[in-house]
PDB file of C-alpha atoms in Angstrom:
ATOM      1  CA  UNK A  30      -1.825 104.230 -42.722  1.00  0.00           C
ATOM      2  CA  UNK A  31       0.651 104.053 -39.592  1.00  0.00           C
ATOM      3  CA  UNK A  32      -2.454 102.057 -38.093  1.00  0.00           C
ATOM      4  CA  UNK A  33      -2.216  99.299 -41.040  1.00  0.00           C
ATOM      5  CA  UNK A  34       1.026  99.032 -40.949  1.00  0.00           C
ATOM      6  CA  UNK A  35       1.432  98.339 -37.257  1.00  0.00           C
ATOM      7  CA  UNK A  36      -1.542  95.625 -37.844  1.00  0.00           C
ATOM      8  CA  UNK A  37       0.980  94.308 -40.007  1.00  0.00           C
ATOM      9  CA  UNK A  38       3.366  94.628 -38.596  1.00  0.00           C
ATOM     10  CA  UNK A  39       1.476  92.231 -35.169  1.00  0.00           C
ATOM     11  CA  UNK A  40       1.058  88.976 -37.442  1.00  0.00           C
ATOM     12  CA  UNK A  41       2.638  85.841 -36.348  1.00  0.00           C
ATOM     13  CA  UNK A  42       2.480  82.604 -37.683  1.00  0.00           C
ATOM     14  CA  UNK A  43       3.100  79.676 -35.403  1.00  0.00           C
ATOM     15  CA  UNK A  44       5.538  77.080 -36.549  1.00  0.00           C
ATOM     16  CA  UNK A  45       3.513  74.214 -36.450  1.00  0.00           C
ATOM     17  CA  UNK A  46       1.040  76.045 -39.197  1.00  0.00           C
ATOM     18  CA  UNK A  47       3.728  75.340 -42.014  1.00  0.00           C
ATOM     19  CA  UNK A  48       3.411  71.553 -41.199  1.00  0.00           C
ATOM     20  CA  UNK A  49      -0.205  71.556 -41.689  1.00  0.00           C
ATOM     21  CA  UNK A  50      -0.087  73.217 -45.005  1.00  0.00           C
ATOM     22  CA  UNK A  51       2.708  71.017 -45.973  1.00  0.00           C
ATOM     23  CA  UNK A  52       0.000  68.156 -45.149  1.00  0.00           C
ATOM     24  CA  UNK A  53      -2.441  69.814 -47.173  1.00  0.00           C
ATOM     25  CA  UNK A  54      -0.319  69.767 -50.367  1.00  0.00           C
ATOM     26  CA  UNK A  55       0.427  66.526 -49.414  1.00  0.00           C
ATOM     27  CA  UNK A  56      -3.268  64.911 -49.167  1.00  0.00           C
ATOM     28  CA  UNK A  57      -4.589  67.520 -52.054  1.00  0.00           C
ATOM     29  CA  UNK A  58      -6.297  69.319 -49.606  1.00  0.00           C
ATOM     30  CA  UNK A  59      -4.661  73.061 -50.221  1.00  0.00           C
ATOM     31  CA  UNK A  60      -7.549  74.766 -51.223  1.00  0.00           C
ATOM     32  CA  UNK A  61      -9.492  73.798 -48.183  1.00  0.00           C
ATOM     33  CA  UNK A  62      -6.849  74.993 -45.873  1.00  0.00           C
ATOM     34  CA  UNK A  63      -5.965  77.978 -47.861  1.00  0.00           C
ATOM     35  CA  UNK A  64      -9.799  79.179 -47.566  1.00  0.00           C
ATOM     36  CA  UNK A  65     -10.124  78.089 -44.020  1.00  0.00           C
ATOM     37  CA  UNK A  66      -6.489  79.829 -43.019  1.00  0.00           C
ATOM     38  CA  UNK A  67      -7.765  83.080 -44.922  1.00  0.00           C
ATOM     39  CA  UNK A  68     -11.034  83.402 -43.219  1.00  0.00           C
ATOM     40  CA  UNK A  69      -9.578  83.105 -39.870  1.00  0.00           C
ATOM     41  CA  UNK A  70      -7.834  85.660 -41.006  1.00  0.00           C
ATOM     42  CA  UNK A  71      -9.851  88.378 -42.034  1.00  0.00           C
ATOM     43  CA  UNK A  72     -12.078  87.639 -38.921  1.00  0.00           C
ATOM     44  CA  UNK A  73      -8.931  88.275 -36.297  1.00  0.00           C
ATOM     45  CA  UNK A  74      -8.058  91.023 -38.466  1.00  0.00           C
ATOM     46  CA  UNK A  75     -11.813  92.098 -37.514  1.00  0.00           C
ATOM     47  CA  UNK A  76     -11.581  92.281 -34.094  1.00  0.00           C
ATOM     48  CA  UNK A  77      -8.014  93.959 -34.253  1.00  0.00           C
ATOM     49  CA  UNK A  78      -8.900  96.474 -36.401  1.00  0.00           C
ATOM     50  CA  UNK A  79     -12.057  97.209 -34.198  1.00  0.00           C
ATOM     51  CA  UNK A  80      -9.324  97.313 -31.352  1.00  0.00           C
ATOM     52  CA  UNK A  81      -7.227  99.565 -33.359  1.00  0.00           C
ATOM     53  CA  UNK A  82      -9.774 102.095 -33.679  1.00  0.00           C
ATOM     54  CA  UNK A  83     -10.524 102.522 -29.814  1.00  0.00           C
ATOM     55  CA  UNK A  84      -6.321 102.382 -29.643  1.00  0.00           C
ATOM     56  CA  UNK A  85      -6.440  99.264 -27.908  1.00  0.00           C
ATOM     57  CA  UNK A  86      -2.836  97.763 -27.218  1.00  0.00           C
ATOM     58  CA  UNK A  87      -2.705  94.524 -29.652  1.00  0.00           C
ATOM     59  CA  UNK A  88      -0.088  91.963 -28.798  1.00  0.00           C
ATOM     60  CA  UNK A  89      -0.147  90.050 -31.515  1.00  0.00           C
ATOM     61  CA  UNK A  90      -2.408  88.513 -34.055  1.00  0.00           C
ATOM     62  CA  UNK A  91      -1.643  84.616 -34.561  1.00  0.00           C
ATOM     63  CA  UNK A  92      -2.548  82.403 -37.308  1.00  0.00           C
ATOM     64  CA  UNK A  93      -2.379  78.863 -35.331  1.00  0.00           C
ATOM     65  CA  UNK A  94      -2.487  75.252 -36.676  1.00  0.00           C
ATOM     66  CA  UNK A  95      -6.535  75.004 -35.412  1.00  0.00           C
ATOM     67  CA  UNK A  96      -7.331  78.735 -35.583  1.00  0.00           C
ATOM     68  CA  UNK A  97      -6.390  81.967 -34.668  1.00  0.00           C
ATOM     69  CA  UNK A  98      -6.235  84.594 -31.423  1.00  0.00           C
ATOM     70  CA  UNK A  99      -5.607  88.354 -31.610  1.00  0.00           C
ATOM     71  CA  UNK A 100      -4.285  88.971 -28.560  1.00  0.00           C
ATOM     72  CA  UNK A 101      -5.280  92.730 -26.611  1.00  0.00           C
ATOM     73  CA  UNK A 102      -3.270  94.110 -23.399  1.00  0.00           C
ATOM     74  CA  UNK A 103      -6.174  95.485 -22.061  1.00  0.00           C
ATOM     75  CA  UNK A 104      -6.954  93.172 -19.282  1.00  0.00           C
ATOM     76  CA  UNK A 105     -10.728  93.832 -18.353  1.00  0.00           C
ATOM     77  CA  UNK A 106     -10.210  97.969 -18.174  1.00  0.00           C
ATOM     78  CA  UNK A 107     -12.140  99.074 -21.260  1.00  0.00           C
ATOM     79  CA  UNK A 108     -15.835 100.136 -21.464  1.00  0.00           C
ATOM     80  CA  UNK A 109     -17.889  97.076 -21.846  1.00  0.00           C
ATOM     81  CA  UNK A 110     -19.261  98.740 -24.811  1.00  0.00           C
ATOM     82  CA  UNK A 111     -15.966  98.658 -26.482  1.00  0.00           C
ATOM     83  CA  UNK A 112     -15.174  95.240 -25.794  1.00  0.00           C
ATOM     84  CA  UNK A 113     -18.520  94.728 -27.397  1.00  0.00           C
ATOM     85  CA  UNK A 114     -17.405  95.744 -30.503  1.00  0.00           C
ATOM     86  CA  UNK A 115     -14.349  94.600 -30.798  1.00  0.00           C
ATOM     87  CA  UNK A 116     -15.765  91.111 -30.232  1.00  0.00           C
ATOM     88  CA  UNK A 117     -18.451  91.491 -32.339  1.00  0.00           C
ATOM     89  CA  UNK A 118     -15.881  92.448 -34.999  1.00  0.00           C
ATOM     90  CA  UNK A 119     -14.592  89.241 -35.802  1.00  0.00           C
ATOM     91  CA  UNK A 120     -18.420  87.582 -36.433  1.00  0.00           C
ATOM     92  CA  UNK A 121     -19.588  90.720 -38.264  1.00  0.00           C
ATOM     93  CA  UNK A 122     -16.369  89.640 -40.754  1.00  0.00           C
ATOM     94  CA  UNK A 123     -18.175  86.571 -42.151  1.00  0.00           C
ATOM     95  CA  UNK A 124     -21.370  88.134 -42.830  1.00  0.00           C
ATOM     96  CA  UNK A 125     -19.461  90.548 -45.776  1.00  0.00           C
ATOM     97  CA  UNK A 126     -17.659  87.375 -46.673  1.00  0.00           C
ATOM     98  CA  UNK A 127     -21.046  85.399 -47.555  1.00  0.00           C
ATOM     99  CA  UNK A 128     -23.184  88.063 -49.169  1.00  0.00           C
ATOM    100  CA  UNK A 129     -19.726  88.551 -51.470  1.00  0.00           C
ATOM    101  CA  UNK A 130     -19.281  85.165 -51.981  1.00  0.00           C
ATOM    102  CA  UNK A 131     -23.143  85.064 -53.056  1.00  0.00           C
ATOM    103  CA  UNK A 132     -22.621  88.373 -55.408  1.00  0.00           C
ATOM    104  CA  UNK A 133     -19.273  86.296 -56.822  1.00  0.00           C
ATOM    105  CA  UNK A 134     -21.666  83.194 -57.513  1.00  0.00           C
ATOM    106  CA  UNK A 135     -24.369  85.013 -59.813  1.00  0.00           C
ATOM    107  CA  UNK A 136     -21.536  86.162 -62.006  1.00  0.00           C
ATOM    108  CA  UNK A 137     -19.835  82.650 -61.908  1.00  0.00           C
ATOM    109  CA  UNK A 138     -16.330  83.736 -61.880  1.00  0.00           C
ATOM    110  CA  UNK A 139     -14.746  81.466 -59.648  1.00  0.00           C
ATOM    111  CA  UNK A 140     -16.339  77.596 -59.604  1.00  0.00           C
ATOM    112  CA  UNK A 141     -19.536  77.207 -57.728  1.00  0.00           C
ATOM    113  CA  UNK A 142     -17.989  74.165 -55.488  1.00  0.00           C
ATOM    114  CA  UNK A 143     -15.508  76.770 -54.424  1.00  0.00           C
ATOM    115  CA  UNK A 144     -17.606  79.149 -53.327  1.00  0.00           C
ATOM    116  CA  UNK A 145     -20.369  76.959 -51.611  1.00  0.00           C
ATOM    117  CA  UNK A 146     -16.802  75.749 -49.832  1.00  0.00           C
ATOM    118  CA  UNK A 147     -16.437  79.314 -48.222  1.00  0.00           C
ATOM    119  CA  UNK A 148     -20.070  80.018 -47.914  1.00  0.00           C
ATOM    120  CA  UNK A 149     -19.720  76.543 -45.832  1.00  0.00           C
ATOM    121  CA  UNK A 150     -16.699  77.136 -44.033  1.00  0.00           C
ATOM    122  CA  UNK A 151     -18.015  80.640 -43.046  1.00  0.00           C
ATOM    123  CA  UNK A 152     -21.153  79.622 -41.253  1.00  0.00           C
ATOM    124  CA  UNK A 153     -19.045  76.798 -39.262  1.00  0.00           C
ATOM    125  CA  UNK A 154     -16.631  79.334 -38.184  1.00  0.00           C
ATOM    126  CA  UNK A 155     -19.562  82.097 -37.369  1.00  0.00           C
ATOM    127  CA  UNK A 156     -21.362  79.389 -35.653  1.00  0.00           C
ATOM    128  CA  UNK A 157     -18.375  77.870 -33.877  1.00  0.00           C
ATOM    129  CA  UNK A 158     -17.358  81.340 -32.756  1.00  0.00           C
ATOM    130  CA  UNK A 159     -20.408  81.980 -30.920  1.00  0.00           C
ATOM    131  CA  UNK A 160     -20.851  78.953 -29.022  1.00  0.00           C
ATOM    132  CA  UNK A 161     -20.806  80.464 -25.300  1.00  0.00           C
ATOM    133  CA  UNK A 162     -17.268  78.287 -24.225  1.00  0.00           C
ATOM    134  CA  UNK A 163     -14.404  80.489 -23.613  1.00  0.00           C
ATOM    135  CA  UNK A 164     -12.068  81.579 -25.067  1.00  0.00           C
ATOM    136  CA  UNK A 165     -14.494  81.841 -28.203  1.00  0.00           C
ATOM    137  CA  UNK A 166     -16.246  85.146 -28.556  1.00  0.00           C
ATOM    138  CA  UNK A 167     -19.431  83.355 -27.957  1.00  0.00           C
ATOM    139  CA  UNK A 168     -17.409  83.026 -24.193  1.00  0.00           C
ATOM    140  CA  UNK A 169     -16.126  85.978 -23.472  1.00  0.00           C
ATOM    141  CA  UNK A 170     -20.098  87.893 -24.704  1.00  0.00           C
ATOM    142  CA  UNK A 171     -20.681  85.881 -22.041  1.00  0.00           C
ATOM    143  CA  UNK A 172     -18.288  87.358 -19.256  1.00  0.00           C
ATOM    144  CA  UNK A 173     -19.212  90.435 -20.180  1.00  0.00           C
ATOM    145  CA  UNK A 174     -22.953  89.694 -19.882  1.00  0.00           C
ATOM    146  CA  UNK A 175     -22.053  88.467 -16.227  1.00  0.00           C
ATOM    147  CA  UNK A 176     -19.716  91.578 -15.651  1.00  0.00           C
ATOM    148  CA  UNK A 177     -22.678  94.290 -16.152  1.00  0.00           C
ATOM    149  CA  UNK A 178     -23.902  92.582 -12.693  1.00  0.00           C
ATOM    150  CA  UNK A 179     -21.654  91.426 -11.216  1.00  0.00           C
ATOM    151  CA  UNK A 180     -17.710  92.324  -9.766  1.00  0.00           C
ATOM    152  CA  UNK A 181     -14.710  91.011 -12.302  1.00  0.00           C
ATOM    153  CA  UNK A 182     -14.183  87.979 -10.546  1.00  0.00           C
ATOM    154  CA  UNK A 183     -16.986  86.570  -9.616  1.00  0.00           C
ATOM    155  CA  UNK A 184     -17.973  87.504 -13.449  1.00  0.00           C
ATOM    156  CA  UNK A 185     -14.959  85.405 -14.809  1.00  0.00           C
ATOM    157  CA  UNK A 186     -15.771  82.650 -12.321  1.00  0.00           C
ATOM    158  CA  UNK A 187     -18.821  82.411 -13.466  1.00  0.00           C
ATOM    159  CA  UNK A 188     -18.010  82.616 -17.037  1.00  0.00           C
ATOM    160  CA  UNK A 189     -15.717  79.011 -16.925  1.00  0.00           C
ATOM    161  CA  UNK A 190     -17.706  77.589 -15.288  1.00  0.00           C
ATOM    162  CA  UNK A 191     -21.212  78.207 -17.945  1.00  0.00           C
ATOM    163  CA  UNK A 192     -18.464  77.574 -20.468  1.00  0.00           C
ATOM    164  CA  UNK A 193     -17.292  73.960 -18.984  1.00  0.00           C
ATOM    165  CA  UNK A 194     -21.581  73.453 -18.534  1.00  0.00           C
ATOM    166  CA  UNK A 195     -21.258  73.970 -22.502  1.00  0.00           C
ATOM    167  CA  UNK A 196     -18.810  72.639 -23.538  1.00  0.00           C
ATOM    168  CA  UNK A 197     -19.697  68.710 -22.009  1.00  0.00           C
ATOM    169  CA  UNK A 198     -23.289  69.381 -23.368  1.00  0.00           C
ATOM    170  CA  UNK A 199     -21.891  69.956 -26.913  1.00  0.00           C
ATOM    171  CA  UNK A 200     -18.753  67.001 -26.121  1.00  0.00           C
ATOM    172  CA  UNK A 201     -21.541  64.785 -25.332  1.00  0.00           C
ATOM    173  CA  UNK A 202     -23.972  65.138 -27.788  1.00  0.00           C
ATOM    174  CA  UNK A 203     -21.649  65.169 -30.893  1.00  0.00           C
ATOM    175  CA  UNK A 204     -20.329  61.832 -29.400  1.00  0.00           C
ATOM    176  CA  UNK A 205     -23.022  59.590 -28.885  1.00  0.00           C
ATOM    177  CA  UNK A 206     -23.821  60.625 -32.860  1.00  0.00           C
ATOM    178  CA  UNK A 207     -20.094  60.710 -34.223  1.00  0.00           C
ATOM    179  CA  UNK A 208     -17.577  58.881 -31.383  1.00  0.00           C
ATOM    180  CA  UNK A 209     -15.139  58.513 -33.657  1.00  0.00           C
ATOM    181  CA  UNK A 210     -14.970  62.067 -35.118  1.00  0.00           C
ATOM    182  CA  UNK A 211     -11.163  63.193 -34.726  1.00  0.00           C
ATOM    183  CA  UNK A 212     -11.815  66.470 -34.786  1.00  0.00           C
ATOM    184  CA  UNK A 213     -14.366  66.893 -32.130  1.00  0.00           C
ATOM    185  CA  UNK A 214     -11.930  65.141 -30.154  1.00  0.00           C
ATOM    186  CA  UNK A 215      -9.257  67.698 -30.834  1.00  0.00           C
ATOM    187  CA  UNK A 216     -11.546  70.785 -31.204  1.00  0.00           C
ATOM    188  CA  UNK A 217     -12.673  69.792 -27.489  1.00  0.00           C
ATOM    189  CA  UNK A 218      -9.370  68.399 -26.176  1.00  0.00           C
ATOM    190  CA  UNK A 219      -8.298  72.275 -26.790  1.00  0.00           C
ATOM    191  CA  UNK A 220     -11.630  74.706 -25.436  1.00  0.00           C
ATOM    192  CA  UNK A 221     -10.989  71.930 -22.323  1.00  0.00           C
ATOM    193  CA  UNK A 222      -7.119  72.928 -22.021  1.00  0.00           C
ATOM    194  CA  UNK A 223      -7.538  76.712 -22.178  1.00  0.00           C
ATOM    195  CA  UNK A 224     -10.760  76.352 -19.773  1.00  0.00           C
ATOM    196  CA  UNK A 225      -8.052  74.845 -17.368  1.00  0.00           C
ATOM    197  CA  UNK A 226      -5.276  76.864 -18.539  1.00  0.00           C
ATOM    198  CA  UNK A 227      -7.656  79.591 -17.220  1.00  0.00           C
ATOM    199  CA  UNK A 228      -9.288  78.404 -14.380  1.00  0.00           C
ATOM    200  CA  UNK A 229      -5.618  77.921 -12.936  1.00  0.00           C
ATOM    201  CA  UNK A 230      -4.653  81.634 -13.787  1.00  0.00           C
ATOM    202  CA  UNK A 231      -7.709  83.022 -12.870  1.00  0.00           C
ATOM    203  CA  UNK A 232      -6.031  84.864  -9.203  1.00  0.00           C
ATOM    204  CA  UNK A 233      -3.391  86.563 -12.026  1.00  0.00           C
ATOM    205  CA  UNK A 234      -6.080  87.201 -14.171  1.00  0.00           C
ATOM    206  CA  UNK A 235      -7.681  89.033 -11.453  1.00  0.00           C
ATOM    207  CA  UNK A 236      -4.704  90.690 -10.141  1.00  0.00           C
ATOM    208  CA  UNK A 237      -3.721  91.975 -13.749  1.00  0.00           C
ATOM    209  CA  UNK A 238      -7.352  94.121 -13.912  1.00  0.00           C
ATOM    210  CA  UNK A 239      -6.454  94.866 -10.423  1.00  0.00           C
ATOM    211  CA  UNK A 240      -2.997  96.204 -11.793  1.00  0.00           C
ATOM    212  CA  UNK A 241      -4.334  98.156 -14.828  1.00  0.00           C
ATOM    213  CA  UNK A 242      -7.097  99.760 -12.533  1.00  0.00           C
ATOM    214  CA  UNK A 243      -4.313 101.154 -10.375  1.00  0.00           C
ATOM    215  CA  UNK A 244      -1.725 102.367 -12.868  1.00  0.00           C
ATOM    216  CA  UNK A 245      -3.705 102.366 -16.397  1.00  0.00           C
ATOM    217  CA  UNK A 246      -5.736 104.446 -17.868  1.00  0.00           C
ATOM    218  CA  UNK A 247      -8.951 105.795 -15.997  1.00  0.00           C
ATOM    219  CA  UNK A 248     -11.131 106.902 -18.288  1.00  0.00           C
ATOM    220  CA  UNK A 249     -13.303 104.075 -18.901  1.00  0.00           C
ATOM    221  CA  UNK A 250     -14.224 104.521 -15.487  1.00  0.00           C
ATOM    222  CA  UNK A 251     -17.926 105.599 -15.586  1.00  0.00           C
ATOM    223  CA  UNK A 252     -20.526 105.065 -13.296  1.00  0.00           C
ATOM    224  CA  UNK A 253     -19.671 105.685  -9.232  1.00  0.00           C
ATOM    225  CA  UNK A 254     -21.163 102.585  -7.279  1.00  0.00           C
ATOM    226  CA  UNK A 255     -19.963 102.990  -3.463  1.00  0.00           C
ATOM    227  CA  UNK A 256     -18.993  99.843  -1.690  1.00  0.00           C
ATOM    228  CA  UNK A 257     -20.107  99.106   1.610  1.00  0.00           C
ATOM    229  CA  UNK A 258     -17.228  97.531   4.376  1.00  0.00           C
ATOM    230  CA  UNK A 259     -16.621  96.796   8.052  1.00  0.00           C
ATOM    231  CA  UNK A 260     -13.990  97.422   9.377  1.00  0.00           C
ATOM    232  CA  UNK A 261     -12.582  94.161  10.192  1.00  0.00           C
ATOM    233  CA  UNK A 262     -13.201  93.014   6.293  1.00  0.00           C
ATOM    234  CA  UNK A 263     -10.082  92.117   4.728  1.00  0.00           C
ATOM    235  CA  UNK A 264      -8.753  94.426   2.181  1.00  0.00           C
ATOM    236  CA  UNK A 265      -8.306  91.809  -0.516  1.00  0.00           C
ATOM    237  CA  UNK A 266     -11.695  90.931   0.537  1.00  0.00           C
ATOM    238  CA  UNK A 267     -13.402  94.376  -0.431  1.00  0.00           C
ATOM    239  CA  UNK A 268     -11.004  94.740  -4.154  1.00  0.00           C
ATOM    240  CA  UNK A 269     -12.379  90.959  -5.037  1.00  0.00           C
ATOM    241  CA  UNK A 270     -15.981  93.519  -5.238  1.00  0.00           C
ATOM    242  CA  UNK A 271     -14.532  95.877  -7.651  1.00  0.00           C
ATOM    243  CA  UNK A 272     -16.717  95.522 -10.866  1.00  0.00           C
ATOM    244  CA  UNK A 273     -15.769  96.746 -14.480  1.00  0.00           C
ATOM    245  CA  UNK A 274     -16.896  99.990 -15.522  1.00  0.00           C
ATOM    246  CA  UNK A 275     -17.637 101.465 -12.101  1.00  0.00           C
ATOM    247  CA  UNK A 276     -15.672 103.161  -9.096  1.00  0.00           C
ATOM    248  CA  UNK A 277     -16.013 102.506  -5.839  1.00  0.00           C
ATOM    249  CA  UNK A 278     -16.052 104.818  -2.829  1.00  0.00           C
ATOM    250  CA  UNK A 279     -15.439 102.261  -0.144  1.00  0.00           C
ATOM    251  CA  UNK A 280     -17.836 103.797   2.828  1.00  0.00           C
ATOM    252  CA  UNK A 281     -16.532 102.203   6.178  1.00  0.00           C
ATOM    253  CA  UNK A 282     -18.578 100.865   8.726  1.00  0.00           C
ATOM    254  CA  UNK A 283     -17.232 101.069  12.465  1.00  0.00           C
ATOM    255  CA  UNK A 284     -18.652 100.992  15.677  1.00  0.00           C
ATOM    256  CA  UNK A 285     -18.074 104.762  16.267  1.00  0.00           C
ATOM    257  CA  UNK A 286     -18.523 106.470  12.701  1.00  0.00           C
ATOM    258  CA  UNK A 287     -18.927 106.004   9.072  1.00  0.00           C
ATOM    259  CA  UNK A 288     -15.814 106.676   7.360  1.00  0.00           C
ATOM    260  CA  UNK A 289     -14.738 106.655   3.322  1.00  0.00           C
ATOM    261  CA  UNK A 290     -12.125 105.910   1.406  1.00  0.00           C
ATOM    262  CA  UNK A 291     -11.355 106.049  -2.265  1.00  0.00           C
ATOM    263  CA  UNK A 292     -10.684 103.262  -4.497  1.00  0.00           C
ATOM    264  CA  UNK A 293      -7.014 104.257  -5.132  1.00  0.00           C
ATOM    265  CA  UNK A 294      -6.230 104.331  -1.604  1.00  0.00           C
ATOM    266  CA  UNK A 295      -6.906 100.638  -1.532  1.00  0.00           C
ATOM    267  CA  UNK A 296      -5.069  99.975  -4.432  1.00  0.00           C
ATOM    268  CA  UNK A 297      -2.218 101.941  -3.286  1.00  0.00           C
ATOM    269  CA  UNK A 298      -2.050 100.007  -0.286  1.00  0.00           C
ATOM    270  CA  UNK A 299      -2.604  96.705  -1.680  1.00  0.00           C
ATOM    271  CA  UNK A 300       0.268  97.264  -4.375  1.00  0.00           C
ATOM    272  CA  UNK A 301       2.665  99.824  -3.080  1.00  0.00           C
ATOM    273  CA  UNK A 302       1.878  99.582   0.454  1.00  0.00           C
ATOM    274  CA  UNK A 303       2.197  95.953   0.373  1.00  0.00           C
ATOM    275  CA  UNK A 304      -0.560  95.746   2.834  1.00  0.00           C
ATOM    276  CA  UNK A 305      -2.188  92.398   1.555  1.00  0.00           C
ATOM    277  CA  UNK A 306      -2.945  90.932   4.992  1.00  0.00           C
ATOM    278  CA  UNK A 307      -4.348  94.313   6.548  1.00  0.00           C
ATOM    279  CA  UNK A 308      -8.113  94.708   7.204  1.00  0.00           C
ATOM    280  CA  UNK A 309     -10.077  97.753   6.052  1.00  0.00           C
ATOM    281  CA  UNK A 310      -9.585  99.474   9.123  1.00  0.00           C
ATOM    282  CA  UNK A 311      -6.151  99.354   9.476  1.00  0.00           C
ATOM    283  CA  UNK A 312      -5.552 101.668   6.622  1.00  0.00           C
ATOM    284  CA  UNK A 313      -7.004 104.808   8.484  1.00  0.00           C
ATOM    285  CA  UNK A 314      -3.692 104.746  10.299  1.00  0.00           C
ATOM    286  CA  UNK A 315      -2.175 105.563   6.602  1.00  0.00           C
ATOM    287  CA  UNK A 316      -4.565 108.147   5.958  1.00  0.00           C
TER     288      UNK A 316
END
């Protein structure tokens, strides 16, 4: 119950949303937006409830003029399973929503144009979901895929830019068919603004898992995968390694020994220390 209400408690409405229903009246077009607005948001309310049960931190959970976001404080630090999940959550949302809708149709108590309308609207928005751009959950299955292999930030990298690779493919073959479709114009004048609005925050992005490594919780830490440095390597060098799900012991190559240090003790200096500019083996005179 205290769960549900705090849900509740997370919804926001952007302003601009109000204008588009007041359109809708406006063209006759209110029962369209009404089914489209409530879909979107039972599947955010999917993936926050998923996140609720794995006590997640939720932000918020938005209703916007072209969609909808729930919005974790999580940053990159939960088991890749979970993340799964709560992804997954959203999707799994329209599934219910069809087969219902079908159950609904064989007892014909709401119109049948009606509910062929949200059988419609569900498969676009499943579909849509999982088209591999981010920040769709087709995109961020994606940087997840990349992050069982690879370190966080070469993983995110590499998730833009497979998502910008998409995202032209899909811009240009919708427009040589329908070049004067508004919408694909707007649906992709948005994906390309938050690829961008990414790509340029992508150091903070990184610094932020970097941050909830070092002073969040720990146990999503799992599997021990021991990094290998010289000693003249940068330190910022050997974190941009650091991969999701996995703790490094950082063993040190010199020329005299082999020497270890644990991943906290880089963190600590990187953050506390304020030792951004200090190679690897500098930090033995710490320790």
């Amino acid at each position: 119950m205290n769960k549900t209400k705090t849900l509740i408690s997370k919804i926001h409405f952007h302003p601009l949303l109000w204008i588009v229903i007041a359109a809708a009246v406006a063209t006759a077009r209110f029962l369209e937006v009404c089914l489209l607005l409530g879909i979107i948001f039972i599947h955010e309310l999917g993936h926050a409830a998923a996140a609720s049960c794995f006590n997640w931190r939720i932000k918020k959970i938005s209703l916007l003029p072209f969609g909808g976001v729930a919005e974790m404080d999580e940053h990159g630090n939960r088991p890749l399973r979970e993340e799964a999940i709560v992804v997954l959550a959203g999707p799994a949302q329209h599934l219910w929503m069809i087969g219902l809708a079908y159950l609904l149709s064989n007892f014909s108590i709401l119109p049948e144009s009606a509910i062929n309308l949200f059988i419609q609207y569900n498969l676009m928005i499943l579909i849509f979901n999982l088209f591999p751009v981010w920040p769709l959950d087709g995109g961020k299955l994606v940087f997840m895929l990349f992050s069982l292999k690879m370190p966080f930030l070469k993983a995110h990298l590499w998730a833009l830019r497979v998502s910008f690779i998409y995202l032209t493919a899909f811009l240009l073959f919708f427009l040589l068919r329908f070049p004067l479709n508004l919408n694909i114009w707007i649906v992709s004048g948005f994906l390309y603004f938050s690829l961008y609005h990414e790509w340029k925050q992508r150091h903070y992005v990184f610094i932020r898992f970097l941050l909830e490594r070092y002073y969040g919780r720990k146990e999503s830490i799992g599997l021990l995968k021991p990094l290998i440095a010289g000693d003249d390597e940068l330190l910022l060098d050997v974190l941009t390694r650091f991969q999701r799900g996995c703790k490094h012991p950082v063993q040190v190559k010199g020329s005299e020994e082999n020497l270890f240090l644990d991943e906290n003790e880089l963190l600590h200096a990187y953050f506390t220390e304020k030792r951004v500019t200090d190679k690897i083996g500098d930090l033995f005179y710490m320790y």
